[in-house]
Short mmCIF file of C-alpha atoms and ligand atoms in Angstrom, two decimals:
data_model
loop_
_atom_site.label_atom_id
_atom_site.label_comp_id
_atom_site.label_asym_id
_atom_site.label_seq_id
_atom_site.Cartn_x
_atom_site.Cartn_y
_atom_site.Cartn_z
CA MET A 175 104.43 82.97 153.44
CA LYS A 176 102.82 83.76 150.07
CA ASP A 177 103.25 87.49 150.73
CA ALA A 178 106.86 86.96 151.70
CA ILE A 179 107.54 85.17 148.40
CA LYS A 180 105.77 87.93 146.48
CA ARG A 181 107.88 90.57 148.22
CA ALA A 182 111.04 88.64 147.42
CA ILE A 183 110.42 88.69 143.63
CA PRO A 184 112.18 91.68 142.13
CA GLU A 185 109.93 94.23 140.38
CA PRO A 186 111.56 93.72 136.93
CA VAL A 187 110.63 90.03 137.10
CA ILE A 188 107.03 90.84 138.02
CA ALA A 189 106.88 93.43 135.22
CA TRP A 190 108.26 90.90 132.72
CA ALA A 191 105.77 88.19 133.78
CA ARG A 192 102.86 90.64 133.62
CA GLY A 193 104.02 91.72 130.17
CA VAL A 194 104.03 88.14 128.88
CA GLN A 195 100.55 87.58 130.37
CA ALA A 196 99.29 90.81 128.78
CA ASP A 197 100.68 89.88 125.36
CA VAL A 198 98.85 86.54 125.46
CA LYS A 199 95.62 88.29 126.49
CA LEU A 200 96.08 90.94 123.80
CA ARG A 201 96.27 88.28 121.09
CA ARG A 202 93.31 86.28 122.47
CA GLU A 203 91.05 89.29 122.98
CA THR A 204 91.93 90.88 119.65
CA LEU A 205 91.06 87.60 117.93
CA ARG A 206 87.76 87.43 119.81
CA GLN A 207 86.99 91.00 118.79
CA MET A 208 87.84 90.15 115.18
CA LYS A 209 85.52 87.13 115.22
CA ARG A 210 82.63 89.11 116.68
CA PHE A 211 83.11 91.76 114.01
CA ARG A 212 83.26 89.13 111.27
CA ARG A 213 80.05 87.49 112.50
CA ASN A 214 78.08 90.71 112.46
CA TYR A 215 79.22 93.36 110.03
CA ALA A 216 77.12 94.44 107.05
CA ARG A 217 79.06 92.61 104.37
CA ARG A 218 78.11 92.65 100.71
CA GLY A 219 75.37 90.07 100.10
CA CYS A 220 74.08 90.26 103.69
CA THR A 221 70.43 89.37 104.23
CA GLY A 222 69.80 90.61 107.79
CA VAL A 223 67.44 93.60 107.87
CA GLU A 224 69.75 95.74 110.02
CA GLN A 225 72.77 95.04 107.85
CA MET A 226 70.78 95.80 104.71
CA ARG A 227 69.65 99.07 106.28
CA THR A 228 73.31 99.92 106.94
CA ARG A 229 74.18 99.40 103.30
CA ILE A 230 71.14 101.42 102.20
CA ILE A 231 72.26 104.32 104.41
CA TYR A 232 75.75 104.10 102.92
CA PHE A 233 74.54 104.19 99.31
CA THR A 234 71.94 106.87 100.08
CA HIS A 235 74.79 108.95 101.49
CA GLN A 236 76.71 108.57 98.22
CA ILE A 237 73.66 109.82 96.31
CA GLU A 238 73.26 112.74 98.73
CA LYS A 239 76.93 113.65 98.24
CA GLY A 240 76.52 113.66 94.48
CA LEU A 241 73.38 115.78 94.71
CA SER A 242 75.10 118.36 96.90
CA HIS A 243 78.14 118.94 94.67
CA SER A 244 78.31 122.54 93.42
CA ASP A 245 79.75 121.07 90.23
CA PHE A 246 76.76 118.75 89.66
CA ARG A 247 77.55 115.86 87.32
CA TYR A 248 74.55 114.45 85.46
CA GLY A 249 74.58 110.68 85.31
CA PHE A 250 76.67 110.30 88.49
CA GLY A 251 76.43 107.26 90.75
CA LYS A 252 75.52 104.50 88.30
CA GLY A 253 77.41 101.90 90.37
CA VAL A 254 75.77 103.17 93.57
CA LEU A 255 72.28 102.92 92.06
CA ALA A 256 73.03 99.40 90.89
CA GLN A 257 73.76 98.36 94.47
CA LEU A 258 71.00 100.39 96.10
CA ALA A 259 68.13 99.13 93.91
CA PRO A 260 68.32 95.41 94.82
CA LEU A 261 68.80 96.28 98.49
CA LEU A 262 65.58 98.29 98.49
CA VAL A 263 63.75 95.47 96.71
CA GLN A 264 65.08 93.00 99.28
CA LEU A 265 64.20 95.27 102.24
CA ARG A 266 60.62 95.52 100.99
CA LYS A 267 60.42 91.72 101.12
CA SER A 268 62.17 91.31 104.47
CA GLU A 269 60.80 94.16 106.59
CA PRO A 270 57.00 94.25 107.01
CA GLY A 271 57.00 97.89 108.16
CA TYR A 272 59.45 99.07 105.49
CA ALA A 273 57.23 101.93 104.26
CA GLY A 274 57.55 103.72 107.61
CA ASP A 275 61.26 102.96 108.01
CA GLY A 276 63.21 106.24 107.98
CA VAL A 277 66.13 104.57 106.21
CA TYR A 278 63.87 103.44 103.37
CA ARG A 279 62.09 106.79 103.22
CA SER A 280 65.37 108.67 103.18
CA ALA A 281 66.69 106.52 100.32
CA LEU A 282 63.51 107.05 98.31
CA SER A 283 63.62 110.76 98.94
CA ALA A 284 67.22 111.01 97.69
CA LEU A 285 66.34 108.89 94.66
CA HIS A 286 63.32 111.11 94.04
CA GLU A 287 65.56 114.19 93.95
CA TYR A 288 68.08 112.36 91.74
CA ARG A 289 65.33 111.41 89.30
CA GLN A 290 63.68 114.82 89.31
CA ARG A 291 66.91 116.73 88.64
CA HIS A 292 67.74 114.52 85.70
CA GLU A 293 64.21 114.59 84.30
CA VAL A 294 64.05 118.38 84.46
CA ALA A 295 67.28 118.48 82.42
CA ASP A 296 65.85 115.89 79.98
CA TYR A 297 68.73 113.56 80.80
CA ASP A 298 68.22 109.96 79.67
CA LEU A 299 67.56 107.91 82.83
CA GLY A 300 67.33 104.56 81.06
CA TYR A 301 70.24 103.21 83.13
CA MET A 302 68.33 104.00 86.34
CA ARG A 303 64.87 102.93 85.24
CA GLN A 304 65.99 99.40 84.33
CA LEU A 305 67.25 98.82 87.90
CA PHE A 306 63.89 99.26 89.64
CA PRO A 307 60.66 97.24 89.37
CA LEU A 308 57.71 99.35 88.25
CA ASP A 309 56.03 99.69 91.67
CA LEU A 310 59.28 100.89 93.28
CA TRP A 311 59.95 103.25 90.39
CA GLN A 312 56.50 104.76 90.86
CA GLU A 313 57.07 105.03 94.61
CA ILE A 314 60.30 106.94 93.97
CA GLY A 315 58.39 109.27 91.66
CA ALA A 316 55.78 109.94 94.35
CA ALA A 317 58.22 110.03 97.32
CA ASP A 318 58.43 112.91 99.79
CA GLY A 319 61.42 114.79 98.38
CA THR A 320 62.15 116.51 101.68
CA TYR A 321 63.04 113.44 103.76
CA GLY A 322 66.48 112.93 102.18
CA GLY A 323 68.72 114.46 99.54
CA ASP A 324 70.54 117.73 100.00
CA ILE A 325 70.06 120.82 102.13
CA VAL A 326 71.24 124.40 101.66
CA ILE A 327 73.61 126.00 104.18
CA ARG A 328 74.07 129.79 104.24
CA ALA A 329 77.01 131.64 105.77
CA VAL A 330 74.70 134.42 107.09
CA ASP A 331 72.86 131.87 109.21
CA LYS A 332 76.09 131.24 111.10
CA ALA A 333 76.58 134.84 112.26
CA ASP A 334 75.11 134.24 115.73
CA ASN A 335 76.77 130.88 116.33
CA ALA A 336 78.78 132.13 119.30
CA SER A 337 75.63 132.96 121.24
CA LEU A 338 73.54 129.90 120.38
CA PRO A 339 72.58 127.45 123.13
CA PHE A 340 74.16 124.01 122.76
CA SER A 341 71.07 122.31 121.31
CA ALA A 342 70.69 124.95 118.58
CA LEU A 343 74.40 124.89 117.70
CA SER A 344 74.35 121.11 117.53
CA GLU A 345 71.18 121.08 115.42
CA ALA A 346 72.61 123.57 112.92
CA ARG A 347 76.02 121.91 112.46
CA HIS A 348 76.40 119.99 109.24
CA SER A 349 79.40 118.57 107.44
CA ILE A 350 80.57 121.04 104.81
CA ARG A 351 82.78 119.74 102.02
CA GLU A 352 83.19 122.82 99.83
CA PHE A 353 84.76 125.97 101.25
CA THR A 354 85.69 129.46 100.08
CA ASP A 355 89.29 130.09 98.95
CA GLU A 356 89.95 132.20 102.06
CA PRO A 357 92.81 130.68 104.07
CA VAL A 358 92.31 129.37 107.59
CA SER A 359 95.16 130.11 109.97
CA VAL A 360 96.66 127.68 112.45
CA ASP A 361 95.70 130.24 115.13
CA ASP A 362 92.01 129.97 114.13
CA ILE A 363 92.15 126.22 114.57
CA MET A 364 94.20 126.45 117.77
CA ALA A 365 91.45 128.56 119.35
CA ALA A 366 89.01 125.72 118.68
CA VAL A 367 91.50 123.09 119.87
CA ARG A 368 91.88 124.97 123.17
CA VAL A 369 88.12 124.70 123.75
CA ALA A 370 88.19 121.00 122.86
CA MET A 371 90.90 120.45 125.50
CA ARG A 372 88.06 120.23 128.06
CA THR A 373 86.98 116.94 126.46
CA PRO A 374 87.09 114.19 129.07
CA SER A 375 89.32 111.14 128.62
CA VAL A 376 89.96 107.94 130.52
CA CYS A 377 91.64 108.75 133.89
CA ASN A 378 92.39 112.14 132.35
CA ARG A 379 95.20 110.54 130.37
CA GLN A 380 94.47 112.75 127.33
CA PRO A 381 95.74 110.52 124.51
CA THR A 382 94.55 112.78 121.68
CA ARG A 383 97.23 114.38 119.52
CA VAL A 384 96.41 117.01 116.92
CA HIS A 385 98.24 117.53 113.63
CA ILE A 386 97.32 120.65 111.67
CA THR A 387 98.33 121.55 108.15
CA THR A 388 97.43 124.45 105.88
CA ASP A 389 99.84 123.35 103.15
CA ARG A 390 97.49 122.77 100.17
CA ASP A 391 99.91 120.49 98.40
CA LEU A 392 100.28 118.27 101.47
CA ILE A 393 96.51 118.35 102.11
CA GLY A 394 95.89 117.29 98.51
CA ARG A 395 98.27 114.38 98.86
CA LEU A 396 96.85 113.29 102.22
CA LEU A 397 93.27 113.39 100.94
CA ALA A 398 94.20 111.48 97.79
CA VAL A 399 95.42 108.72 100.10
CA GLN A 400 92.34 109.09 102.36
CA GLY A 401 90.01 108.54 99.40
CA GLY A 402 86.70 109.73 100.92
CA PHE A 403 86.88 113.32 99.69
CA ARG A 404 87.15 112.77 95.93
CA GLY A 405 85.64 115.35 93.64
CA TYR A 406 85.89 118.25 96.09
CA PRO A 407 88.39 121.13 95.89
CA THR A 408 91.28 120.86 98.37
CA PRO A 409 90.20 122.40 101.69
CA PRO A 410 92.30 125.25 103.15
CA ALA A 411 93.15 123.36 106.34
CA LEU A 412 93.25 119.79 107.50
CA VAL A 413 93.44 118.48 111.05
CA LEU A 414 94.38 114.92 111.90
CA LEU A 415 93.43 113.53 115.30
CA THR A 416 95.51 110.64 116.53
CA ALA A 417 95.60 108.66 119.78
CA ASP A 418 98.90 108.18 121.56
CA THR A 419 99.35 104.54 122.60
CA TRP A 420 101.86 105.68 125.22
CA ALA A 421 98.82 106.83 127.23
CA PHE A 422 97.64 103.22 127.70
CA MET A 423 98.74 100.66 130.24
CA ASN A 424 97.41 97.23 129.27
CA GLN A 425 95.63 95.21 126.60
CA ASP A 426 92.15 96.04 127.89
CA GLU A 427 92.77 99.64 126.91
CA ARG A 428 93.65 98.94 123.28
CA ASN A 429 90.54 100.61 121.79
CA GLU A 430 90.24 103.46 124.28
CA GLY A 431 92.26 105.89 122.16
CA PHE A 432 89.54 105.76 119.48
CA THR A 433 86.90 106.63 122.07
CA ASP A 434 88.88 109.46 123.63
CA ALA A 435 90.04 111.03 120.37
CA GLY A 436 86.54 110.52 118.93
CA LEU A 437 85.06 112.51 121.80
CA PHE A 438 87.72 115.16 121.22
CA GLY A 439 86.71 115.24 117.56
CA MET A 440 83.10 116.08 118.38
CA SER A 441 84.17 118.87 120.74
CA LEU A 442 86.43 120.22 118.02
CA LEU A 443 83.66 120.13 115.39
CA LEU A 444 81.29 122.08 117.63
CA SER A 445 83.99 124.48 118.67
CA LEU A 446 84.81 125.19 115.00
CA GLU A 447 81.09 125.64 114.30
CA GLU A 448 80.82 128.10 117.19
CA ARG A 449 83.65 130.12 115.59
CA GLN A 450 81.82 130.10 112.22
CA LEU A 451 84.34 127.75 110.68
CA ALA A 452 82.94 125.08 108.39
CA ALA A 453 84.22 121.54 108.80
CA CYS A 454 83.85 117.95 107.75
CA PRO A 455 85.08 114.95 109.72
CA LEU A 456 86.85 112.44 107.48
CA ASN A 457 87.60 108.83 108.25
CA THR A 458 91.01 107.26 108.62
CA MET A 459 89.77 103.70 108.07
CA LEU A 460 92.82 103.01 105.95
CA PRO A 461 94.20 99.70 104.77
CA MET A 462 97.82 99.14 105.84
CA GLN A 463 99.55 100.59 102.79
CA ARG A 464 97.56 103.83 102.88
CA ASP A 465 98.01 104.03 106.65
CA ASP A 466 101.77 103.81 106.06
CA GLN A 467 101.65 106.44 103.30
CA THR A 468 99.77 108.81 105.62
CA ARG A 469 102.25 108.19 108.42
CA SER A 470 105.17 108.94 106.17
CA LEU A 471 103.59 112.10 104.67
CA LEU A 472 103.07 113.51 108.18
CA HIS A 473 106.14 111.90 109.80
CA LEU A 474 103.88 110.37 112.44
CA PRO A 475 105.55 108.44 115.22
CA ASP A 476 104.81 104.72 115.61
CA ASN A 477 102.99 105.24 118.92
CA GLU A 478 100.16 107.29 117.35
CA LEU A 479 96.99 105.65 115.95
CA LEU A 480 95.04 107.46 113.24
CA VAL A 481 91.55 108.33 114.50
CA MET A 482 90.01 110.91 112.17
CA TYR A 483 90.64 113.93 109.99
CA VAL A 484 88.70 117.18 110.09
CA ALA A 485 88.70 119.32 106.92
CA VAL A 486 88.30 122.99 107.84
CA GLY A 487 87.46 126.12 105.85
CA HIS A 488 85.14 129.11 105.60
CA PHE A 489 81.44 128.79 104.75
CA PRO A 490 80.60 129.79 101.18
CA GLU A 491 77.73 132.32 100.98
CA GLU A 492 75.54 129.37 100.05
CA SER A 493 76.36 125.70 99.67
CA LYS A 494 74.65 122.35 99.63
CA THR A 495 75.33 119.37 101.80
CA CYS A 496 73.85 115.95 102.51
CA MET A 497 70.70 115.89 104.62
CA SER A 498 72.00 112.84 106.51
CA ARG A 499 68.67 112.10 108.17
CA ARG A 500 69.03 110.65 111.68
CA PHE A 501 67.21 107.76 113.37
CA GLU A 502 64.64 108.65 116.01
CA ALA A 503 66.17 108.55 119.51
CA GLU A 504 63.67 105.85 120.52
CA GLN A 505 65.08 103.59 117.83
CA ILE A 506 68.53 103.41 119.39
CA VAL A 507 67.63 103.36 123.07
CA THR A 508 67.12 100.25 125.17
CA VAL A 509 66.03 100.92 128.71
CA HIS A 510 67.18 98.10 131.00
C1 LIG B 823 84.52 109.60 111.83
C2 LIG B 823 83.84 110.17 110.62
C3 LIG B 823 84.36 109.91 109.37
C4 LIG B 823 83.79 110.49 108.24
N1 LIG B 823 84.35 110.27 107.02
C5 LIG B 823 83.89 110.93 105.94
C6 LIG B 823 84.56 110.81 104.70
O1 LIG B 823 85.57 110.11 104.57
N2 LIG B 823 84.09 111.52 103.65
C7 LIG B 823 83.00 112.34 103.77
O2 LIG B 823 82.63 112.98 102.80
N3 LIG B 823 82.33 112.47 104.95
C8 LIG B 823 82.77 111.79 106.03
N4 LIG B 823 82.14 111.93 107.24
C9 LIG B 823 81.02 112.84 107.37
C10 LIG B 823 79.70 112.08 107.49
O3 LIG B 823 79.27 111.71 106.23
C11 LIG B 823 78.68 112.99 108.17
O4 LIG B 823 79.16 113.34 109.45
C12 LIG B 823 77.34 112.29 108.33
O5 LIG B 823 76.75 112.08 107.07
C13 LIG B 823 76.40 113.12 109.18
O6 LIG B 823 76.19 114.37 108.59
P1 LIG B 823 76.48 115.74 109.32
O7 LIG B 823 77.93 115.73 109.78
O8 LIG B 823 76.25 116.80 108.26
O9 LIG B 823 75.55 115.86 110.47
C14 LIG B 823 82.66 111.32 108.37
C15 LIG B 823 82.12 111.54 109.64
C16 LIG B 823 82.70 110.98 110.75
C17 LIG B 823 82.11 111.27 112.10
#
């Protein structure tokens, strides 16, 4: 009887009813996701150790970026230091094993390099000194300067990239933010995209879309909107990865495009590295207005979600980049 009724309902009616049900679920689940995020993220003023560590990593990264600029600017990062100092003081109070914490060590190492570079140049560090209590200031002075800060990348070291085993290629890849003036062709990038096409995706639905531009004026305008690449010369090429919502079938899949295009992004980064092309992934965490500006600059269709940029260029003979120290694997693994 029940089956007979089901068979009698025309497919458009079933599709409509399912659509209404999915819309209700989409709203409910998105709200739940929003609430979970709001309960947990590392907001300014947070007091949880993990959230404080997040903010310390973020500010350490800003210091590492400043240290690695070829056009080094003495006195950079005053606002960053002003946020980092109280976080470190607070972490020392809240985390008993702080001295062995890689996040703390990495921050101190970057601050050590910051301090040393300025002191060697006889630059007045009064603005920095006043932010730190004496014991922390002394610890920065005595810190291991090799645990954070910047590292040097040389183009010659990339010559054998095509024959490196995966682990070595992965170990040697770093984000490069300053490139030579040599152009990068769309063909060069296409060769890397073809390799990245082997990236798996949910049910093989392949939602990733790739937008490439080598138009410096357009790249400059896009990166001005992006905002996370300030102070660097315009790169010769820019790739935008998007996720096509047309590849998804119901509300449960709403975040899957970020996973699939994110995986594609990693394949692309390694594929570029293998071809001796330098690259830096760049976020597209844009507030609505800047999202709209980006969409209009690239004439993106409504169905595509911004996932990430990748700036691409050639390795300078020698350049500096952030050390970006990683956690130990044991720190992120839970065996159930
Ligand atoms: C999705 C994503 C977004 C990123 N956004 C930016 C950015 O906006 N600006 C920037 O300078 N670096 C950005 N990065 C680069 C990270 O800072 C870098 O990957 C991280 O510090 C690790 O360093 P590594 O890539 O050298 O291993 C981004 C990386 C990823 C994966």
